[in-house]
Coordinates of C-alpha atoms and ligand atoms in Angstrom, one line a residue:
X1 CA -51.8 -40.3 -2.9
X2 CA -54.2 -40.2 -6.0
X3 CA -56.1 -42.9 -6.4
X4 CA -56.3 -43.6 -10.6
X5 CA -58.4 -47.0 -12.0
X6 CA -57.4 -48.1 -15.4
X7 CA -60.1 -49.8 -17.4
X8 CA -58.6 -52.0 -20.3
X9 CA -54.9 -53.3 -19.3
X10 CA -54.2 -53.0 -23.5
X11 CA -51.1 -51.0 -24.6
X12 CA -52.0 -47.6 -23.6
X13 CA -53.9 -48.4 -20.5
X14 CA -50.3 -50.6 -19.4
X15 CA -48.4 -47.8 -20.1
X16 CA -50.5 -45.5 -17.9
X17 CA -50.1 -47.7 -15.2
X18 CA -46.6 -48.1 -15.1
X19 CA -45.8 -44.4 -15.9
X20 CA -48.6 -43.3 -12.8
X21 CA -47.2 -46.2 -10.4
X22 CA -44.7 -44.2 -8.9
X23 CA -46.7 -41.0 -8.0
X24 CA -50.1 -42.7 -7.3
X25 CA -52.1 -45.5 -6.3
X26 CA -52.9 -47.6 -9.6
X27 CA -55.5 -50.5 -10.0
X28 CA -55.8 -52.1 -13.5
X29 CA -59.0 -53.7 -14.5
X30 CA -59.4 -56.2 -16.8
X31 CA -61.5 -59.5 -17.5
X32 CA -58.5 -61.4 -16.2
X33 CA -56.1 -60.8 -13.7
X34 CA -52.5 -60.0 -15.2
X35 CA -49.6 -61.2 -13.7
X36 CA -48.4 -58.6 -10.6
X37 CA -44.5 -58.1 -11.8
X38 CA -45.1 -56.4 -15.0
X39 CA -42.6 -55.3 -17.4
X40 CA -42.0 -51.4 -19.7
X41 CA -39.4 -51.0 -22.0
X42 CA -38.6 -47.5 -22.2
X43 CA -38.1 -45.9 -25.7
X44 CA -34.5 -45.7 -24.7
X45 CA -34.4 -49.9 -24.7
X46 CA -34.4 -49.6 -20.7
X47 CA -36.2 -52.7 -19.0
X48 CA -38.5 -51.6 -15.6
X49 CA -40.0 -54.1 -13.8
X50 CA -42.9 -53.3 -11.4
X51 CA -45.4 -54.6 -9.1
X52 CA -49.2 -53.6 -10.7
X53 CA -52.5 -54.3 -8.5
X54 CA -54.3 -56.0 -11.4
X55 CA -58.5 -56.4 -10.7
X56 CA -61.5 -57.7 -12.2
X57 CA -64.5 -56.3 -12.3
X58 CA -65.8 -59.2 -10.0
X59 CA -63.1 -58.7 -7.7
X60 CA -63.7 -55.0 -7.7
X61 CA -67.7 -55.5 -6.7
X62 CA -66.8 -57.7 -3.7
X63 CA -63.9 -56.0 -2.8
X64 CA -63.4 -52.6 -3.4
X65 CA -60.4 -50.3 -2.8
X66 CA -60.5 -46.6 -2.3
X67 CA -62.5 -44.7 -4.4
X68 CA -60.4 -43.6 -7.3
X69 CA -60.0 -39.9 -8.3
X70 CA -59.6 -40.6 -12.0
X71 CA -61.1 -43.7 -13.9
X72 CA -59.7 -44.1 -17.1
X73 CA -61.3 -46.1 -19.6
X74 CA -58.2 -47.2 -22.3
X75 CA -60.2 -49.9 -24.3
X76 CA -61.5 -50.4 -27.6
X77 CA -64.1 -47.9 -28.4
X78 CA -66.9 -50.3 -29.1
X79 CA -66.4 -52.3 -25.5
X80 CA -65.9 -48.4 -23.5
X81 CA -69.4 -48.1 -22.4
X82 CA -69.7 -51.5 -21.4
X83 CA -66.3 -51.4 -19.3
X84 CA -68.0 -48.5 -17.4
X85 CA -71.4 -50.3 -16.9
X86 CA -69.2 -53.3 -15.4
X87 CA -67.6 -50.9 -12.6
X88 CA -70.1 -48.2 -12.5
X89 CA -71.8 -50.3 -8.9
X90 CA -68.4 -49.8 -7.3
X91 CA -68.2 -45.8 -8.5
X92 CA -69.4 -42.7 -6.7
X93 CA -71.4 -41.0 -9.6
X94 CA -69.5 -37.9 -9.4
X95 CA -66.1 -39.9 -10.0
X96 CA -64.4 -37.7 -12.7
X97 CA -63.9 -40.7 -16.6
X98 CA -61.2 -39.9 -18.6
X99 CA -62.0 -41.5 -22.1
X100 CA -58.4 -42.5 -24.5
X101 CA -60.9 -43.9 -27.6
X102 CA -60.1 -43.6 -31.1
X103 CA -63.0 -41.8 -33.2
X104 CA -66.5 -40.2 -31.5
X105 CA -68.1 -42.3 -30.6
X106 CA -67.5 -43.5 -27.1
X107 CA -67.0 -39.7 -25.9
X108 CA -70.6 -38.3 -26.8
X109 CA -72.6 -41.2 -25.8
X110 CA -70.5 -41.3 -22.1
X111 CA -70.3 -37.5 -21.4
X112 CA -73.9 -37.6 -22.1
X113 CA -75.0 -40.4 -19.7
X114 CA -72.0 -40.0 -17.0
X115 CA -73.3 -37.7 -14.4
X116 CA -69.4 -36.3 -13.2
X117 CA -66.8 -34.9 -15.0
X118 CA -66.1 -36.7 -18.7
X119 CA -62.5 -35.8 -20.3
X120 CA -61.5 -36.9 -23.5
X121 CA -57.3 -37.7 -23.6
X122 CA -56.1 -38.3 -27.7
X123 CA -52.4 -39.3 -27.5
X124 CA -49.6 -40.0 -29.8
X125 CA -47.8 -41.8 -27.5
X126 CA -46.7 -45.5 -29.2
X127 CA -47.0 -48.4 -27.3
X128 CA -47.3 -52.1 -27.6
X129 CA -47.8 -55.5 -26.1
X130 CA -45.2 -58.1 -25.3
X131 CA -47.9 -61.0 -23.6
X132 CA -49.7 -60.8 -20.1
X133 CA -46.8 -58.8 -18.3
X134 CA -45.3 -56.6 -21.1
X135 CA -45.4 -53.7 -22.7
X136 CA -43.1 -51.7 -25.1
X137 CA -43.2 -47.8 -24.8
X138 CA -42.1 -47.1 -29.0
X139 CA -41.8 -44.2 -29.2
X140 CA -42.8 -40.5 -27.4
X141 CA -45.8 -38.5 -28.3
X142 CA -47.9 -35.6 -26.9
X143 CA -51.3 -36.4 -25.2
X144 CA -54.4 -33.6 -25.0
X145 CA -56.7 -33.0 -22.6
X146 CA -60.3 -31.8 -22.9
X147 CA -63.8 -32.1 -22.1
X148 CA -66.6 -31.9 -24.9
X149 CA -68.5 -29.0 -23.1
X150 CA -65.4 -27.0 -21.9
X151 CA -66.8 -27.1 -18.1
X152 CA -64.0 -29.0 -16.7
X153 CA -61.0 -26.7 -17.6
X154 CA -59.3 -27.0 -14.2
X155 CA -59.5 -30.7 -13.9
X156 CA -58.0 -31.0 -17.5
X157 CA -55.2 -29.0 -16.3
X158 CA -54.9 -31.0 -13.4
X159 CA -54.5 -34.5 -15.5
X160 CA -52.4 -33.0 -17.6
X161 CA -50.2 -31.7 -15.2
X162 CA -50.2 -35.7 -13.3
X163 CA -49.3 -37.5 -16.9
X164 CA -46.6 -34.6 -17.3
X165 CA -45.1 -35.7 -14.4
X166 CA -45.6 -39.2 -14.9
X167 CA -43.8 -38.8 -18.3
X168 CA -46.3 -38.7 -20.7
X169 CA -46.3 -35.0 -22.0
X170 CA -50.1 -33.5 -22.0
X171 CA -51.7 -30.6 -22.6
X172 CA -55.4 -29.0 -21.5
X173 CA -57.2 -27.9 -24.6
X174 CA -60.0 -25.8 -25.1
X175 CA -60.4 -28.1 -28.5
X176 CA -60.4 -31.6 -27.9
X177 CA -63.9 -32.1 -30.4
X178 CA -61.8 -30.8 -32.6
X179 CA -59.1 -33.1 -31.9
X180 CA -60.4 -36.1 -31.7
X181 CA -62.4 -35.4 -35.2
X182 CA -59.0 -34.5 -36.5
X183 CA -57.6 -37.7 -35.4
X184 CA -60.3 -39.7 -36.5
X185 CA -60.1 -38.3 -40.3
X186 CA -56.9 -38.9 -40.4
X187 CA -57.9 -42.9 -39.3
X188 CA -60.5 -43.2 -41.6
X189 CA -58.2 -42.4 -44.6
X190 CA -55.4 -44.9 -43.7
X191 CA -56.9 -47.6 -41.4
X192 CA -59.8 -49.5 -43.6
X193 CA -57.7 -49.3 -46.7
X194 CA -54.9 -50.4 -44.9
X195 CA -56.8 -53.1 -43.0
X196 CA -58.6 -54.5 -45.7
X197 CA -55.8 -54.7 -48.5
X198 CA -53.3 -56.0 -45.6
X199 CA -50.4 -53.5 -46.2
X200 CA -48.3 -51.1 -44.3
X201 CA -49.3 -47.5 -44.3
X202 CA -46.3 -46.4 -46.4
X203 CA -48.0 -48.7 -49.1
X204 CA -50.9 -46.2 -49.7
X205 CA -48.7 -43.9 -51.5
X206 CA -48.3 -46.6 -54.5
X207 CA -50.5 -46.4 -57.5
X208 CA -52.7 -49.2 -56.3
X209 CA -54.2 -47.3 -53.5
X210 CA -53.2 -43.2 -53.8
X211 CA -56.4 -42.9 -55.9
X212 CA -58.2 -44.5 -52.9
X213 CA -56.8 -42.5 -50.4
X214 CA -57.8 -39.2 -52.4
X215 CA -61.4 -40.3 -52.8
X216 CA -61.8 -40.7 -49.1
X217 CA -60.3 -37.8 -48.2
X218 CA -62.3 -35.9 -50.6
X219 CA -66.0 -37.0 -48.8
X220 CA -64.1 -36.4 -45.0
X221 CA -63.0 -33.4 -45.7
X222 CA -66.8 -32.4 -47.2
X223 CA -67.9 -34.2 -43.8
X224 CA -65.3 -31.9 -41.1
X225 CA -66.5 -28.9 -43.0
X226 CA -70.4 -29.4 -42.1
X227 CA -69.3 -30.3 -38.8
X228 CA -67.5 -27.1 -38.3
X229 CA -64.0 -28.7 -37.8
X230 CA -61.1 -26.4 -38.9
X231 CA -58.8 -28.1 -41.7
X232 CA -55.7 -29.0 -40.5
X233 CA -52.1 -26.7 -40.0
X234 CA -54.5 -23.4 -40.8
X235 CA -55.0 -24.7 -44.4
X236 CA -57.6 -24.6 -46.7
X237 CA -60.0 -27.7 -47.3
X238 CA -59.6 -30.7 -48.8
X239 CA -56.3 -30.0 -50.0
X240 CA -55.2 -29.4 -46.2
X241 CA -56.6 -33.2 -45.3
X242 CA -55.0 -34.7 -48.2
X243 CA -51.0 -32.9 -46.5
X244 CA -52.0 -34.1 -43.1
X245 CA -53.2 -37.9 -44.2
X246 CA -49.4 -38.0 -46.6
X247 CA -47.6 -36.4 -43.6
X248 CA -49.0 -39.2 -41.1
X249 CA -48.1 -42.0 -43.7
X250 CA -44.9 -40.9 -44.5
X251 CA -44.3 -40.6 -40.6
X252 CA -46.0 -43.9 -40.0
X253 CA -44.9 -45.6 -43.2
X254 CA -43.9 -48.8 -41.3
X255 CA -46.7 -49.4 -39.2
X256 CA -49.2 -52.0 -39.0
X257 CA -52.2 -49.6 -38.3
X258 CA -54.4 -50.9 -35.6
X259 CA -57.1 -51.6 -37.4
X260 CA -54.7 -53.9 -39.7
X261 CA -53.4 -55.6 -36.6
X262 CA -57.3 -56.3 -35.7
X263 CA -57.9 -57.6 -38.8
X264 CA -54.9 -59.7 -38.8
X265 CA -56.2 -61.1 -35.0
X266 CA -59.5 -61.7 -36.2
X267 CA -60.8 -59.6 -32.9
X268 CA -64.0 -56.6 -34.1
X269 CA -62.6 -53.5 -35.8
X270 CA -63.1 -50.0 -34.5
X271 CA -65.0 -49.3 -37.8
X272 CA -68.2 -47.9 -35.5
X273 CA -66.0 -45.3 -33.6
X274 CA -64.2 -44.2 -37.0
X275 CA -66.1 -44.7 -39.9
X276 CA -69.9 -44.7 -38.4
X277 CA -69.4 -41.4 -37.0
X278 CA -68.8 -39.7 -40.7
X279 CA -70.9 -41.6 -42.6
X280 CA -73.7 -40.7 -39.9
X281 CA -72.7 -37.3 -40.3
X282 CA -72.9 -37.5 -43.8
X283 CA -76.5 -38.5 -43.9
X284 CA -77.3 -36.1 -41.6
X285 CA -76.1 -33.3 -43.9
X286 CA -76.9 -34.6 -46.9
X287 CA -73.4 -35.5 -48.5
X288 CA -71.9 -37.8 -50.5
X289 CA -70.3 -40.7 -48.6
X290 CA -70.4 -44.2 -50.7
X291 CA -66.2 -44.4 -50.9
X292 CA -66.4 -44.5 -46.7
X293 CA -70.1 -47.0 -46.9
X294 CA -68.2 -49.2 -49.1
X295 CA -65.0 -49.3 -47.0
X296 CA -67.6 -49.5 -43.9
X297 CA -69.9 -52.6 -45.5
X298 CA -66.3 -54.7 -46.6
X299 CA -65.0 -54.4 -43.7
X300 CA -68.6 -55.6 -41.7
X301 CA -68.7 -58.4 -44.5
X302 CA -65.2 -59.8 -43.1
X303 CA -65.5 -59.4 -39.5
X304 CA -68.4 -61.6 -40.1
X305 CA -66.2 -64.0 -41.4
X306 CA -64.5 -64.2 -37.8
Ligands
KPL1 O1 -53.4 -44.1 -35.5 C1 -53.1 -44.9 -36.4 C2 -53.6 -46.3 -36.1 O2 -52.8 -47.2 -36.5 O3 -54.7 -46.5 -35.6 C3 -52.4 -44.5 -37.6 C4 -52.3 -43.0 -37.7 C5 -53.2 -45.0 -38.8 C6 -51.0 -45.0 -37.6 O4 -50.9 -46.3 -37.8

């Protein structure tokens, strides 16, 4: 049976477990032990309860089980290298990472220092918490499957083939830089406006923040030009951006983005993973970028307030 560690029992890493549990081996691993029964609810309203080895990292050093064939990191962006360095003793270096991070930040930093195989998943799947021992699978999305250097092809295919089985649709792509800069534009348009004005995503399309929403789009889509990423559906520029960013908060109109719900729990915002990496980018190519500093330094000036 494959052997798959999940680091970072949050929503996506839960829903990983339960959906792998009945073809492989799973071991979450967290900074506390989670209860063993552990609850899903399907999209379809269905309740599943199963058994879930949960682990610390502690528990993992003194004790470790078989070496896993997949480790899959599933926290926040900021806290991914860390998670690694905190299992990396108990890890053949050659164990293939599969990274589930919003933005780009994580992804270079670990493909670059991880000496085996580094994918990159971005997923659509919607999933949340119900307490220590329950999640909610919302709603059904597509997951992709890539590596940054396209060297891993055939393992890609092979993950992607596992979560299709496991019930989470995937797909190997040639593209995933792409992707996840894709994603992450998208993010950087709706999360910090969202976050810091506390408002649903449907709420951008109102006259208080549409204006806003434009004027980030128009220094992103400057920024995924530079950085040679394709505007979305095969369209042309900035205009292309602006479709896609409606299109996701039309589609996502009642949601309490992520960042919002960060915001809301006081915890650290994924700012670095989404914002840092354009407005880097930005300097680095000479382009304007004080709409997405300005968004960036509010959103610093009231995590400090934490
Ligand atoms: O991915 C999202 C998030 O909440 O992080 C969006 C697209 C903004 C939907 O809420």
């Amino acid at each position: 049976m494959t052997n798959h560690w999940i680091l970072g029992p949050g929503s996506i890493g839960r829903l990983l477990a339960h959906s792998l549990a009945p073809f492989s081996e799973v071991a979450l691993i967290g900074r506390r032990e989670l209860p063993a029964q552990q609850r899903l609810t399907t999209p379809e309203g269905e309740a599943r309860v199963q058994r879930l080895t949960s682990l610390t990292a502690g528990q993992l050093a003194v004790d470790a089980p078989e070496p896993p064939a997949f480790v899959h990191i599933t926290t926040k962006a900021m806290v991914a290298e860390a998670a690694l360095k905190s299992v990396a003793d108990s890890l053949p270096p050659t164990t293939p990472l599969v990274l589930w991070q919003n933005g780009f930040l994580a992804q270079p930093r670990i493909t670059q220092a991880w000496p085996g195989p580094v994918l990159c998943a971005t997923t659509t799947e919607g999933a949340y918490l119900t307490g220590d021992d329950g999640v909610v699978h919302a709603g059904r999305g597509h997951t992709f499957v890539g590596d940054l250097n396209n060297r891993h092809g055939e393992l890609a295919e092979t993950l992607s083939q596992t979560l299709t089985q496991a019930g989470l649709t995937a797909t190997a792509v040639t593209d995933i830089r792409q992707r996840l800069w894709q994603k992450l534009a998208v993010n950087a348009a709706i999360n910090p406006l969202v976050a810091l004005n506390g408002v649903r995503n449907g709420e951008l399309r109102g006259e208080a923040y549409a204006g806003r929403v434009v004027a980030v789009v128009k220094e992103v889509a400057a920024i995924m030009q530079a950085e040679g990423i394709a505007p979305p559906n095969n369209g042309q520029g900035e205009e292309a951006w602006l479709a896609l960013v409606w299109q996701v908060v039309e589609n996502t109109a009642n949601n309490k983005a992520s960042m919002l719900q960060d915001v809301e729990a006081k915890r650290l915002t994924e700012r670095g993973a989404i914002l840092g990496p354009l407005i880097e980018s930005a300097d680095r190519y000479g382009l304007p970028c004080e709409v997405l500093q300005g968004l960036n330094d509010k959103l610093a000036e009231l995590e400090a307030s934490f």
